[in-house]
XYZ file of C-alpha atoms in Angstrom:
734
model
C 108.970 90.415 120.708
C 111.936 88.081 120.392
C 114.450 90.437 122.026
C 112.371 90.944 125.200
C 113.490 87.649 126.689
C 117.116 88.740 126.138
C 116.438 92.068 127.904
C 115.029 90.197 130.913
C 118.108 87.967 131.060
C 120.472 90.952 130.861
C 118.627 92.718 133.702
C 118.786 89.646 135.904
C 122.499 89.149 135.252
C 123.171 92.853 135.926
C 121.559 92.781 139.358
C 122.202 89.284 140.701
C 124.352 87.478 138.164
C 127.776 87.737 136.603
C 128.859 91.030 135.123
C 130.965 89.331 132.460
C 127.996 87.288 131.229
C 125.798 90.392 131.219
C 128.330 92.314 129.102
C 128.500 89.493 126.580
C 124.706 89.310 126.279
C 124.473 93.096 125.934
C 127.020 93.181 123.103
C 125.048 90.522 121.244
C 121.830 92.509 121.642
C 123.533 95.722 120.488
C 124.619 94.014 117.263
C 121.033 92.870 116.674
C 119.811 96.412 117.306
C 122.115 97.890 114.668
C 120.972 95.344 112.109
C 117.245 95.705 112.781
C 116.887 99.515 112.901
C 113.871 98.902 115.145
C 113.051 102.175 117.011
C 111.192 100.333 119.800
C 114.153 98.044 120.355
C 116.495 101.050 120.364
C 114.344 102.727 123.020
C 114.553 99.569 125.168
C 118.334 99.435 124.736
C 118.781 103.061 125.858
C 116.631 102.411 128.937
C 118.436 99.139 129.638
C 121.847 100.794 129.463
C 120.755 103.449 131.979
C 119.410 100.773 134.342
C 122.529 98.618 134.508
C 125.102 101.433 134.463
C 125.153 102.006 138.237
C 123.593 99.153 140.192
C 123.288 100.036 143.887
C 123.470 97.608 146.796
C 119.843 98.393 147.653
C 118.715 97.487 144.127
C 120.767 94.304 144.168
C 119.179 93.233 147.477
C 115.677 93.910 146.117
C 116.408 91.681 143.134
C 117.831 88.966 145.361
C 114.540 88.928 147.300
C 112.444 88.248 144.162
C 111.814 84.497 144.420
C 108.606 83.161 146.001
C 107.300 79.601 145.609
C 109.979 78.956 142.949
C 108.744 81.907 140.869
C 110.497 85.192 140.151
C 108.880 88.599 140.757
C 111.412 91.317 139.809
C 111.306 94.804 141.393
C 110.564 96.393 138.042
C 108.178 99.258 137.279
C 105.312 98.155 135.068
C 106.006 101.063 132.682
C 109.493 99.760 131.868
C 108.768 96.038 131.863
C 108.762 93.992 128.701
C 105.679 91.985 127.817
C 107.563 88.703 128.224
C 106.751 86.830 131.485
C 109.660 86.111 133.823
C 108.458 82.586 134.534
C 107.455 79.748 132.246
C 103.994 79.958 130.699
C 102.407 77.170 132.736
C 103.547 78.642 136.071
C 101.598 81.862 135.393
C 98.319 79.925 135.587
C 96.899 79.538 139.088
C 96.228 75.888 139.987
C 93.700 74.121 142.193
C 96.428 72.988 144.562
C 95.497 69.295 144.444
C 92.117 69.885 146.144
C 89.895 66.997 145.000
C 86.638 68.818 145.793
C 87.610 71.748 143.588
C 88.888 69.463 140.826
C 85.559 67.599 140.758
C 83.440 70.755 140.821
C 85.526 72.671 138.253
C 86.676 70.036 135.755
C 87.574 72.338 132.838
C 89.598 75.495 132.245
C 88.229 78.381 130.173
C 89.342 82.005 129.559
C 88.335 84.456 132.267
C 84.981 86.073 131.550
C 84.783 89.834 131.339
C 81.363 90.120 132.990
C 79.741 88.140 135.764
C 76.060 88.922 136.300
C 74.545 88.943 139.768
C 71.528 86.880 138.841
C 68.386 86.938 141.033
C 69.828 89.612 143.322
C 68.490 93.072 143.854
C 71.634 95.117 144.174
C 72.233 98.822 144.319
C 75.038 101.128 145.282
C 73.012 102.532 148.187
C 75.138 102.807 151.342
C 78.210 102.603 149.161
C 77.729 98.923 148.359
C 80.243 97.603 145.833
C 79.233 94.967 143.290
C 81.888 92.460 144.289
C 81.315 89.113 145.992
C 83.549 86.334 147.234
C 83.316 82.900 145.671
C 82.049 80.497 148.354
C 84.630 77.974 147.132
C 87.644 80.222 147.840
C 88.539 81.035 151.465
C 89.691 84.575 150.708
C 87.168 86.841 152.446
C 89.977 89.173 153.525
C 91.257 89.534 149.969
C 87.789 90.274 148.576
C 87.116 92.741 151.414
C 90.398 94.468 150.536
C 89.437 94.742 146.869
C 86.048 96.189 147.841
C 87.799 98.779 150.011
C 90.150 99.738 147.179
C 87.231 100.205 144.777
C 85.196 102.106 147.387
C 88.072 104.557 147.841
C 88.463 104.925 144.035
C 92.169 104.116 144.282
C 94.012 103.556 141.023
C 96.133 100.816 142.565
C 97.402 98.269 142.064
C 98.420 99.080 138.518
C 97.374 96.460 135.969
C 98.271 96.281 132.277
C 96.831 93.931 129.681
C 99.654 92.903 127.362
C 97.895 90.287 125.200
C 94.821 88.083 125.162
C 94.427 86.636 128.675
C 97.867 87.866 129.827
C 98.231 90.679 132.355
C 100.935 92.458 134.317
C 100.246 93.695 137.838
C 102.365 95.821 140.203
C 102.302 94.601 143.833
C 104.027 95.332 147.157
C 105.976 92.593 148.956
C 109.453 91.448 149.920
C 110.735 94.945 150.570
C 109.690 96.501 147.254
C 106.678 98.537 146.121
C 107.080 97.509 142.488
C 107.042 93.724 142.345
C 106.018 92.694 138.843
C 103.676 89.702 138.527
C 102.104 88.081 135.463
C 98.637 86.545 135.348
C 97.577 84.134 132.618
C 93.774 84.033 132.651
C 93.345 81.569 129.787
C 92.473 78.539 131.960
C 90.206 79.531 134.840
C 88.627 76.499 136.598
C 85.043 76.262 135.301
C 82.090 74.075 136.287
C 79.605 72.356 133.948
C 77.243 75.358 134.112
C 79.965 77.755 133.007
C 80.473 79.306 136.438
C 84.116 80.145 137.081
C 86.185 79.804 140.256
C 86.547 83.525 140.825
C 85.098 86.395 142.798
C 82.039 88.008 141.222
C 82.573 91.439 139.727
C 81.725 93.405 136.622
C 85.375 94.522 136.430
C 87.845 91.970 135.154
C 90.727 93.727 136.948
C 89.175 92.751 140.287
C 89.511 89.118 139.250
C 93.084 89.659 138.040
C 93.963 91.091 141.470
C 92.474 88.055 143.196
C 94.390 85.604 141.002
C 97.699 87.462 141.451
C 97.393 87.713 145.240
C 96.340 84.084 145.644
C 99.270 83.025 143.482
C 101.801 84.923 145.606
C 100.394 84.115 149.038
C 99.276 80.496 148.737
C 100.171 79.381 145.212
C 96.691 78.004 144.486
C 92.936 78.524 144.773
C 92.931 76.204 147.785
C 93.647 78.715 150.545
C 92.777 79.327 154.176
C 92.950 83.081 153.658
C 94.884 85.671 155.658
C 93.495 88.979 156.910
C 92.647 92.371 155.460
C 95.843 94.207 156.457
C 98.014 91.573 154.749
C 96.030 91.587 151.513
C 95.596 95.370 151.435
C 99.324 95.855 151.965
C 100.091 93.450 149.122
C 97.941 95.487 146.705
C 98.466 99.052 147.961
C 101.606 99.179 150.109
C 99.607 100.991 152.825
C 101.048 100.493 156.321
C 99.209 97.654 158.119
C 97.879 98.214 161.642
C 95.740 95.928 163.804
C 93.920 97.336 166.828
C 91.729 95.480 169.286
C 88.270 97.039 169.196
C 88.139 97.174 172.979
C 90.933 99.773 172.830
C 89.134 102.242 170.567
C 86.137 104.538 171.005
C 83.349 105.071 168.482
C 84.566 108.634 167.939
C 88.022 107.391 166.967
C 86.519 104.599 164.879
C 84.288 107.020 162.969
C 87.054 109.616 162.586
C 89.420 107.108 160.997
C 86.706 105.766 158.714
C 85.647 109.170 157.415
C 89.207 110.285 156.765
C 90.923 109.685 153.443
C 94.194 108.488 154.979
C 93.350 104.829 155.584
C 91.318 101.776 154.583
C 89.420 99.915 157.314
C 87.738 96.571 157.883
C 86.865 94.427 160.878
C 87.063 90.709 161.581
C 85.458 88.168 163.870
C 87.171 85.468 165.851
C 85.319 82.534 167.418
C 81.620 83.426 167.328
C 79.332 82.915 170.329
C 76.120 81.775 168.631
C 74.143 82.278 171.839
C 74.456 86.018 171.267
C 71.590 87.210 168.957
C 73.984 89.786 167.519
C 75.871 86.976 165.843
C 72.994 85.409 163.876
C 74.368 86.630 160.550
C 78.058 86.492 161.395
C 80.623 83.873 160.477
C 83.591 82.912 162.670
C 87.037 84.086 161.588
C 85.535 86.191 158.796
C 86.336 89.726 157.623
C 83.746 92.408 156.856
C 83.830 95.707 154.966
C 82.735 98.875 156.772
C 80.388 100.811 154.494
C 79.037 103.509 156.815
C 79.098 104.902 160.363
C 76.180 106.880 161.808
C 77.288 109.354 164.468
C 73.862 110.140 165.923
C 73.029 106.495 166.644
C 76.612 105.222 166.958
C 75.835 102.512 164.442
C 78.137 100.732 162.026
C 76.936 99.291 158.704
C 78.861 96.374 157.244
C 79.115 94.498 153.959
C 79.753 90.759 153.948
C 82.168 89.824 151.129
C 80.173 86.626 150.655
C 76.761 88.292 150.258
C 76.375 91.930 149.306
C 72.578 91.767 149.764
C 72.908 91.507 153.534
C 72.323 94.776 155.338
C 74.349 94.311 158.535
C 73.801 97.122 161.025
C 75.214 97.099 164.553
C 75.424 99.468 167.460
C 79.006 100.212 168.469
C 78.831 98.812 172.032
C 80.545 96.196 174.167
C 78.648 93.356 172.502
C 79.826 94.611 169.090
C 83.405 94.821 170.332
C 83.231 91.259 171.656
C 81.937 89.911 168.343
C 84.302 91.871 166.102
C 87.574 91.329 167.859
C 89.985 93.207 165.587
C 89.983 96.436 163.626
C 92.113 96.325 160.479
C 93.621 99.613 159.300
C 95.939 100.246 156.365
C 97.406 103.757 156.480
C 98.229 105.682 153.315
C 101.784 106.650 154.299
C 102.068 109.119 151.392
C 99.497 111.307 153.175
C 100.964 110.864 156.661
C 104.715 110.963 156.231
C 107.316 112.687 154.142
C 110.239 110.289 154.548
C 110.696 106.534 154.377
C 113.809 104.411 154.909
C 114.213 100.680 154.364
C 116.734 98.127 155.535
C 116.533 94.557 154.233
C 118.265 91.826 156.217
C 118.196 88.090 156.807
C 117.391 86.623 160.209
C 119.255 83.390 161.019
C 117.221 81.707 163.756
C 119.888 79.054 164.413
C 122.493 81.668 165.243
C 120.318 84.481 166.617
C 118.110 82.272 168.815
C 120.904 80.172 170.246
C 120.748 82.329 173.383
C 117.558 83.412 175.121
C 118.746 87.008 175.150
C 118.304 90.224 173.171
C 122.069 90.025 172.673
C 122.713 88.250 169.382
C 119.507 89.494 167.763
C 119.680 92.015 164.882
C 120.046 95.492 166.422
C 118.800 98.736 164.852
C 119.387 102.325 165.854
C 117.023 105.206 165.154
C 118.699 108.603 165.489
C 116.828 111.906 165.723
C 119.193 114.688 164.654
C 116.459 117.309 164.608
C 115.794 119.962 167.233
C 112.283 118.697 167.958
C 110.777 115.382 169.119
C 109.633 113.092 166.321
C 106.990 110.407 165.944
C 108.310 107.448 163.963
C 106.500 104.357 162.720
C 108.637 101.251 162.372
C 107.091 98.579 160.189
C 108.644 95.099 160.133
C 107.802 93.218 156.942
C 108.401 89.475 156.805
C 109.201 88.403 153.270
C 106.822 85.951 151.667
C 108.498 82.586 151.580
C 107.353 78.987 151.455
C 109.163 78.274 154.734
C 107.796 81.077 156.928
C 104.456 79.627 157.982
C 103.421 80.000 161.630
C 106.102 82.574 162.191
C 106.360 84.831 165.218
C 108.397 87.944 164.479
C 108.537 91.427 165.937
C 110.585 94.556 166.479
C 110.811 95.952 169.990
C 112.704 98.675 171.776
C 115.689 97.474 173.811
C 114.830 98.104 177.477
C 116.914 100.551 179.463
C 117.491 97.859 182.105
C 119.780 95.730 179.953
C 120.413 94.425 176.454
C 120.899 91.076 178.182
C 117.159 90.829 178.928
C 115.103 88.054 177.396
C 113.362 89.082 174.153
C 109.721 90.090 174.599
C 107.055 91.319 172.141
C 105.522 94.798 172.270
C 102.391 95.013 174.384
C 99.174 94.716 172.381
C 100.963 94.116 169.100
C 100.086 91.329 166.660
C 103.317 89.435 165.987
C 102.258 86.278 164.127
C 101.015 87.551 160.732
C 104.356 88.584 159.231
C 103.631 92.330 159.353
C 104.092 94.324 162.562
C 103.874 98.036 163.294
C 105.567 99.846 166.182
C 104.816 103.537 166.848
C 107.407 105.372 168.933
C 108.500 108.823 170.078
C 112.130 109.868 169.701
C 113.233 112.950 171.687
C 115.217 115.644 169.937
C 118.973 115.046 169.574
C 118.525 111.514 170.851
C 118.307 107.933 169.686
C 116.461 104.676 170.343
C 117.801 101.137 170.007
C 115.650 98.236 168.815
C 115.992 94.492 168.326
C 114.238 92.069 165.991
C 113.170 88.575 166.994
C 111.953 85.843 164.670
C 111.041 82.243 165.327
C 112.158 81.221 161.830
C 115.034 81.890 159.491
C 113.716 84.339 156.900
C 114.442 87.685 155.196
C 112.865 90.908 156.503
C 112.587 94.529 155.470
C 112.386 97.164 158.202
C 110.621 100.356 157.110
C 110.720 103.633 159.023
C 108.242 106.448 158.350
C 108.527 110.016 159.683
C 108.012 113.635 158.641
C 111.602 114.812 159.147
C 114.603 114.033 156.984
C 116.757 114.396 160.114
C 115.770 110.904 161.268
C 118.230 108.143 160.410
C 117.684 104.381 160.654
C 120.858 102.280 160.825
C 121.911 98.722 161.558
C 125.058 99.340 163.645
C 127.821 96.840 164.176
C 128.372 95.426 167.641
C 130.200 98.143 169.560
C 133.006 97.909 172.116
C 130.512 98.098 174.981
C 129.247 94.593 174.082
C 131.259 91.389 174.291
C 130.705 87.667 174.287
C 132.919 84.674 174.952
C 132.333 80.937 174.713
C 133.938 78.189 176.759
C 133.734 74.492 177.498
C 133.029 73.499 181.089
C 135.985 71.412 182.242
C 138.678 71.423 184.927
C 142.328 72.124 184.386
C 143.682 69.423 186.682
C 141.819 66.377 185.363
C 139.180 66.589 182.652
C 137.794 63.111 183.296
C 137.832 63.023 187.096
C 134.541 61.918 188.632
C 132.793 64.534 190.743
C 131.644 62.615 193.796
C 130.510 65.656 195.787
C 128.876 68.277 193.536
C 128.236 70.498 196.566
C 131.999 70.982 196.916
C 131.818 73.106 193.747
C 129.063 75.420 194.964
C 129.592 78.848 196.521
C 131.708 78.419 199.657
C 132.638 74.809 198.790
C 136.249 73.702 198.963
C 136.365 73.183 195.175
C 134.492 76.350 194.238
C 137.686 77.799 192.765
C 137.867 74.877 190.281
C 134.809 76.157 188.422
C 135.387 77.986 185.113
C 137.191 81.225 185.932
C 137.885 84.232 183.738
C 139.884 87.403 184.120
C 137.947 90.505 183.183
C 139.347 93.926 182.331
C 137.707 96.899 180.651
C 140.521 98.859 179.066
C 140.169 102.585 178.550
C 142.266 105.716 178.076
C 140.848 107.014 181.360
C 140.313 105.412 184.745
C 136.630 105.698 185.532
C 133.772 103.837 187.143
C 131.466 102.027 184.740
C 128.354 99.912 185.230
C 128.234 96.463 183.646
C 125.911 93.505 183.231
C 127.225 89.941 183.013
C 125.273 86.912 181.883
C 125.953 83.181 181.600
C 124.002 80.982 179.161
C 123.696 77.204 179.081
C 122.339 75.004 176.313
C 120.715 72.803 178.961
C 117.286 73.978 180.104
C 117.623 72.347 183.526
C 121.006 73.926 184.302
C 121.110 75.945 187.525
C 123.807 78.601 187.208
C 125.515 81.271 189.297
C 127.967 84.091 188.536
C 130.328 85.592 191.131
C 132.742 88.482 190.568
C 135.849 89.194 192.653
C 138.833 91.478 192.496
C 141.662 89.652 190.745
C 143.771 89.569 193.949
C 141.006 88.077 196.111
C 142.559 84.617 195.957
C 140.560 83.307 198.922
C 137.317 84.474 197.286
C 136.058 86.156 200.449
C 134.660 89.443 199.083
C 132.455 89.052 195.993
C 131.189 92.173 194.257
C 127.375 92.185 194.526
C 127.132 88.630 195.939
C 124.227 86.522 194.685
C 123.730 83.142 196.320
C 120.745 82.053 194.190
C 121.141 79.709 191.232
C 119.132 80.652 188.128
C 117.646 78.254 185.632
C 119.470 78.013 182.282
C 120.581 81.674 182.326
C 122.201 83.648 185.128
C 122.346 87.436 184.950
C 124.117 89.844 187.276
C 123.091 93.445 186.657
C 124.531 96.844 187.525
C 128.009 95.766 188.594
C 130.297 98.727 189.387
C 133.772 98.277 187.900
C 136.812 100.510 187.455
C 138.370 100.601 184.016
C 141.939 99.254 183.682
C 141.462 97.122 186.835
C 141.360 93.347 186.634
C 138.540 91.248 188.044
C 137.767 87.585 188.274
C 134.542 85.865 187.140
C 133.674 82.448 188.563
C 130.742 80.410 187.264
C 129.213 77.484 189.140
C 126.469 74.906 188.571
C 124.154 73.544 191.234
C 123.805 70.109 189.642
C 126.253 67.366 188.676
C 128.943 68.784 186.410
C 128.556 68.028 182.726
C 132.005 67.940 181.198
C 132.731 69.337 177.737
C 129.481 71.339 177.650
C 129.438 74.654 175.793
C 128.518 77.867 177.596
C 128.426 81.514 176.585
C 129.363 84.612 178.588
C 127.822 87.948 177.653
C 128.958 91.322 178.943
C 127.411 94.733 178.427
C 128.745 98.108 179.555
C 125.746 100.293 180.356
C 125.184 104.022 180.263
C 125.743 106.459 177.419
C 128.722 104.637 175.968
C 127.381 105.032 172.423
C 127.722 108.810 172.708
C 131.165 108.715 174.327
C 134.368 109.383 172.432
C 136.334 107.371 174.974
C 137.037 103.969 173.381
C 136.614 100.861 175.508
C 137.904 97.354 175.049
C 136.501 94.427 177.015
C 139.098 91.726 177.643
C 137.761 88.379 178.906
C 140.307 85.544 179.205
C 139.979 82.028 180.612
C 142.357 81.536 183.551
C 143.221 78.532 185.716
C 143.731 79.434 189.355
C 144.504 76.178 191.132
C 148.209 76.994 191.009
C 147.725 80.757 190.903
C 148.216 80.906 187.156
C 151.965 80.277 187.593
C 153.899 78.161 185.117
C 155.358 75.396 187.356
C 153.215 73.059 189.440
C 153.932 70.842 192.459
C 151.380 68.965 194.491
C 151.805 67.336 197.887
C 149.338 64.996 199.557
C 149.969 65.314 203.267
C 148.393 63.787 206.345
C 148.574 64.507 210.068
C 148.850 61.395 212.154
C 146.652 61.203 215.283
C 147.639 63.754 217.945
C 150.168 65.414 215.582
C 149.893 69.147 214.790
C 152.826 70.027 212.501
C 153.953 69.073 208.997
C 156.939 70.322 206.945
C 157.420 70.322 203.184
C 161.029 70.832 201.978
C 161.686 72.328 198.551
C 164.760 73.308 196.512
C 165.002 76.549 194.530
C 167.040 77.025 191.302
C 169.113 80.163 191.993
C 166.442 82.494 190.603
C 164.306 85.188 192.087
C 161.108 83.177 192.363
C 157.473 83.541 193.376
C 155.284 80.967 195.126
C 151.545 80.447 195.268
C 150.280 77.937 197.834
C 146.758 76.520 198.118
C 145.723 74.391 201.124
C 142.686 72.158 200.755
C 141.239 69.578 203.196
C 140.283 66.192 201.836
C 137.333 66.057 204.214
C 134.788 68.815 204.529
C 135.101 68.793 208.336
C 138.895 69.158 208.318
C 140.443 71.229 211.107
C 141.718 74.788 210.672
C 145.287 75.288 209.434
C 147.925 77.953 209.242
C 151.024 78.088 207.090
C 154.416 79.792 207.486
C 157.331 79.720 205.069
C 161.067 79.876 205.867
C 164.469 79.972 204.183
C 165.784 76.437 204.775
C 169.359 77.641 205.341
C 169.090 80.980 207.170
C 165.710 80.182 208.775
C 164.569 83.655 207.752
C 160.782 83.892 207.754
C 159.602 84.440 204.188
C 155.896 84.444 205.043
C 154.383 84.767 208.501
C 150.748 84.318 209.509
C 149.417 83.712 212.999
C 145.805 83.064 211.882
C 144.222 79.668 211.330
C 141.841 79.061 208.376
C 139.246 76.366 207.917
C 138.512 74.963 204.479
C 140.419 75.870 201.336
C 142.662 78.916 201.589
C 145.450 80.531 199.584
C 148.839 82.138 200.268
C 149.741 84.197 197.160
C 152.786 86.172 196.086
C 155.460 84.671 198.335
C 158.775 86.159 197.177
C 161.899 83.944 197.071
C 165.325 85.543 196.663
C 167.841 84.093 194.204
C 170.282 83.108 197.003
C 167.603 81.064 198.785
C 168.467 77.489 197.792
C 165.908 75.708 199.975
C 162.430 76.526 201.218
C 160.528 75.021 204.142
C 156.744 75.171 204.281
C 155.517 74.668 207.848
C 151.851 73.648 208.129
C 150.181 73.550 211.562
C 146.833 72.373 212.859
C 144.926 74.604 215.242
C 144.275 71.552 217.396
C 145.384 67.953 217.250
C 142.841 65.148 216.928
C 142.837 61.478 217.690
C 142.322 60.587 214.038
C 144.297 60.998 210.843
C 143.628 64.172 208.787
C 144.563 64.482 205.094
C 145.107 67.632 203.011
C 146.195 68.566 199.512
C 148.827 71.277 198.975
C 149.076 72.905 195.543
C 152.291 74.865 194.952
C 152.657 77.077 191.909
C 155.952 78.815 191.102
C 157.183 81.283 188.531
C 160.352 79.212 188.011
C 161.033 75.576 188.663
C 161.117 74.489 192.293
C 161.046 70.865 193.501
C 159.761 68.995 196.550
C 162.474 66.983 198.310
C 160.583 63.771 198.932
C 163.201 62.080 201.129
C 163.314 65.039 203.551
C 159.566 65.440 203.865
C 158.757 64.967 207.564
C 155.691 64.632 209.691
C 156.638 66.169 213.045
C-alpha cells in the first residue's frame, strides 16, 4: 500500500529522527486518511499514534542499534509491521559476495523452490532424523544444525510471514532486541544449469528463508565461513548461549540436559586427529546435531548437517570428548527465569583501553535486595557490526583485591565469539560489581536473568571512592635540562625530590582510617616505574608509607595503603630509565572497603606540587663552594619587614659530597633562629623557619663535618613566603 512507506518514515523519525519532521509527516498522513476513508489505514494510524506518543529512552536506543552492513532492521513486532521493506528492493536479495567459484557454478537467479526432493537417499524419521541438509557450497553447518534443532523441538520460532510472492518478513534476535524485523526477497536464488539452488535442502520453505535471513545479517552473502551453533540459535530463538568444554561434563549431565525441554544442544569438533579411528566420519571445525542419548550404553547418536543418511554413534568416553571439543547449549530463559533486565551501551576501546587496568572500563553493579541468595546469569551480547570481527569481549567480576587490577577473562569462558555468559551467586542484601572489556569499539547489550524481581542491574557513575589524574613528566626548575645522571632521580638519589610530586588528601566529615590503592600508568611499555608515599611534612623523605624499592614495568601499583582522612600526604613517582620529558602519565586512586554502602561522603583531592623550594612563592638559589681545608660558609640575606617563613634545601653537586649542617641567625641580634647540631649527607631540607617582622637580615651558616683538601660545591635552594634577597657583596667563604 502506498501509505506504508510513509508509516515507516514516521516511525523512524519518532524514534531516532526529528520530532518536528515527524509531526509534519503525521499531519500529512492524517489528511490522507480523512480523504480515503480506508478502515485499514485508519487502524494503522491509531496504532501509529499509540506507538509514538511516549517514546522511552530504551526504545530509542533499540532503534539506534538497528543498522547492520548498511541495512536497517527495526525493533518492530512482525504483527504490527507494514508489508513495505525498510531497505531498497535489491538489498533484500542475498548476494554471492564476489565469490568466483559460486558465480560460475550458479550463473542464474530463479525464485526459491517450495520443495527440494532428497533424490537417491533412503531417509526416515527414525531416531528423530530431520529432513534438512546443508548445501556443500555454503559453509554454514552451525546454522543448519540450529535449524534442525529448532524443528526437532517443534518450536514455532522464529516467526515468519509471507507478505507477497517471494517476499517474507522474519522476526530475529540481535543487537539488544528480540524483535528485529528482517525482509527476505527470494525471487533470485543462485541456480545452476541443472536447476539446483544454492540453499539448504528441506521440504519446508521457511527453513530456507531462515537460512537466507541469518546469512544476510551475519555475513551479508552466501560466501561465509560460518559461526557456531550458539550464535545461530540465539539469532533465531533468543535462547541464552552457553559453551561448555566436554571434558568438564559427565554423561549423566549431558543426557539430563538433552532430555530436558529447557535447552537446545549440539556439539562441535576442532582440529581432527585422523589417526584416531573414531574420527573417520568426522570433519574438522564442524558442528553436529545430537539426535539421541542411550543411558544403558552411554552412547550418543549424531546427525551430520551435511549428510542425514550417516548414522553416527559414539560412546561418551575420553576419546569422544577429545574429538568433540565443545558442547553448545542454548537455554530457553522463559522456562528458567522470571525476570530479565537489559542495558545497552557503547564501548570505546580508544578511551577504555588506554590504561591496562579495570579502572576506566564500563562498570556494572548487580544488587540483591531480597532476603535470600540469588543465582543470576549475566549475558554479554556484542552487537553485530561490520567492524567487530576477531573481537575479544567479556564481562567479569571485579576482584576484591583491587579495581586497579589488570583486566582478565573469566576462567573457562569463551570470549571471542561475541556472546558470553557468566553465572554468579549474589548473597542476600548484597551486591556484586562487574567490568566489561572489549578489544574493539562496538555497542553491547548486557542482559541479566534471575527469578526474583528484587535483583537490580545498574551502570553506576564513578563514585567518590575512585579518582584519576593525568600529568606531564617534567621538572619545575628547567624543563629542557639534560639529565646526565638518571640514577640521581631514583629512590634515595639527591634529585629524587625533583620527580613528579602530588599532594594527596581524602576529605571526609569524620577522621577515620581508610585503605587505599594507588597506581601509576605510562604509555611506554618499557617504562620502569615506582610510587612512594610520605606524610606531607616529611620534607627529607626519610619515612615512606609501605616502602617499595622495586620498579615495575609500565604500571606501578601500591596496594592497601593505610591513610587518615583529612590528613595530607605526598606522592612521588620515579622512573628507572632516562627521563622522557613531556610524556603523559595517569594516576589512579581507589578507596577500598565498603565505601559504596557508607553514607559518609568522601572527596579525593590530588594536586600537583613543586617541592624544590618547599612550595613557597619566592625563590632564591645560591651556588656555594668550600675551598680546600675550609669548613664554614655564610649566606647573608635581607628581609622586608614582614613576618616571613623560610624553606632551605641543601644539595651536593657531587654524589660523594661531605656531610653538612646548617644553622640560621638574626644578622643584627645574632639570635639563633634555627639550631641543629647534626650533620647530614646528601640532599636534606630545613623547613618552616620562622622570621619575625623586625628581623631585617638573616645569616645562614653552613658547616662541613670535616674539611678536605679539595674544593666541594653545593646548591642551596631558599624558598620564602615573602620576598627575601641574597646580599651578594657580603657573601663570604670563611
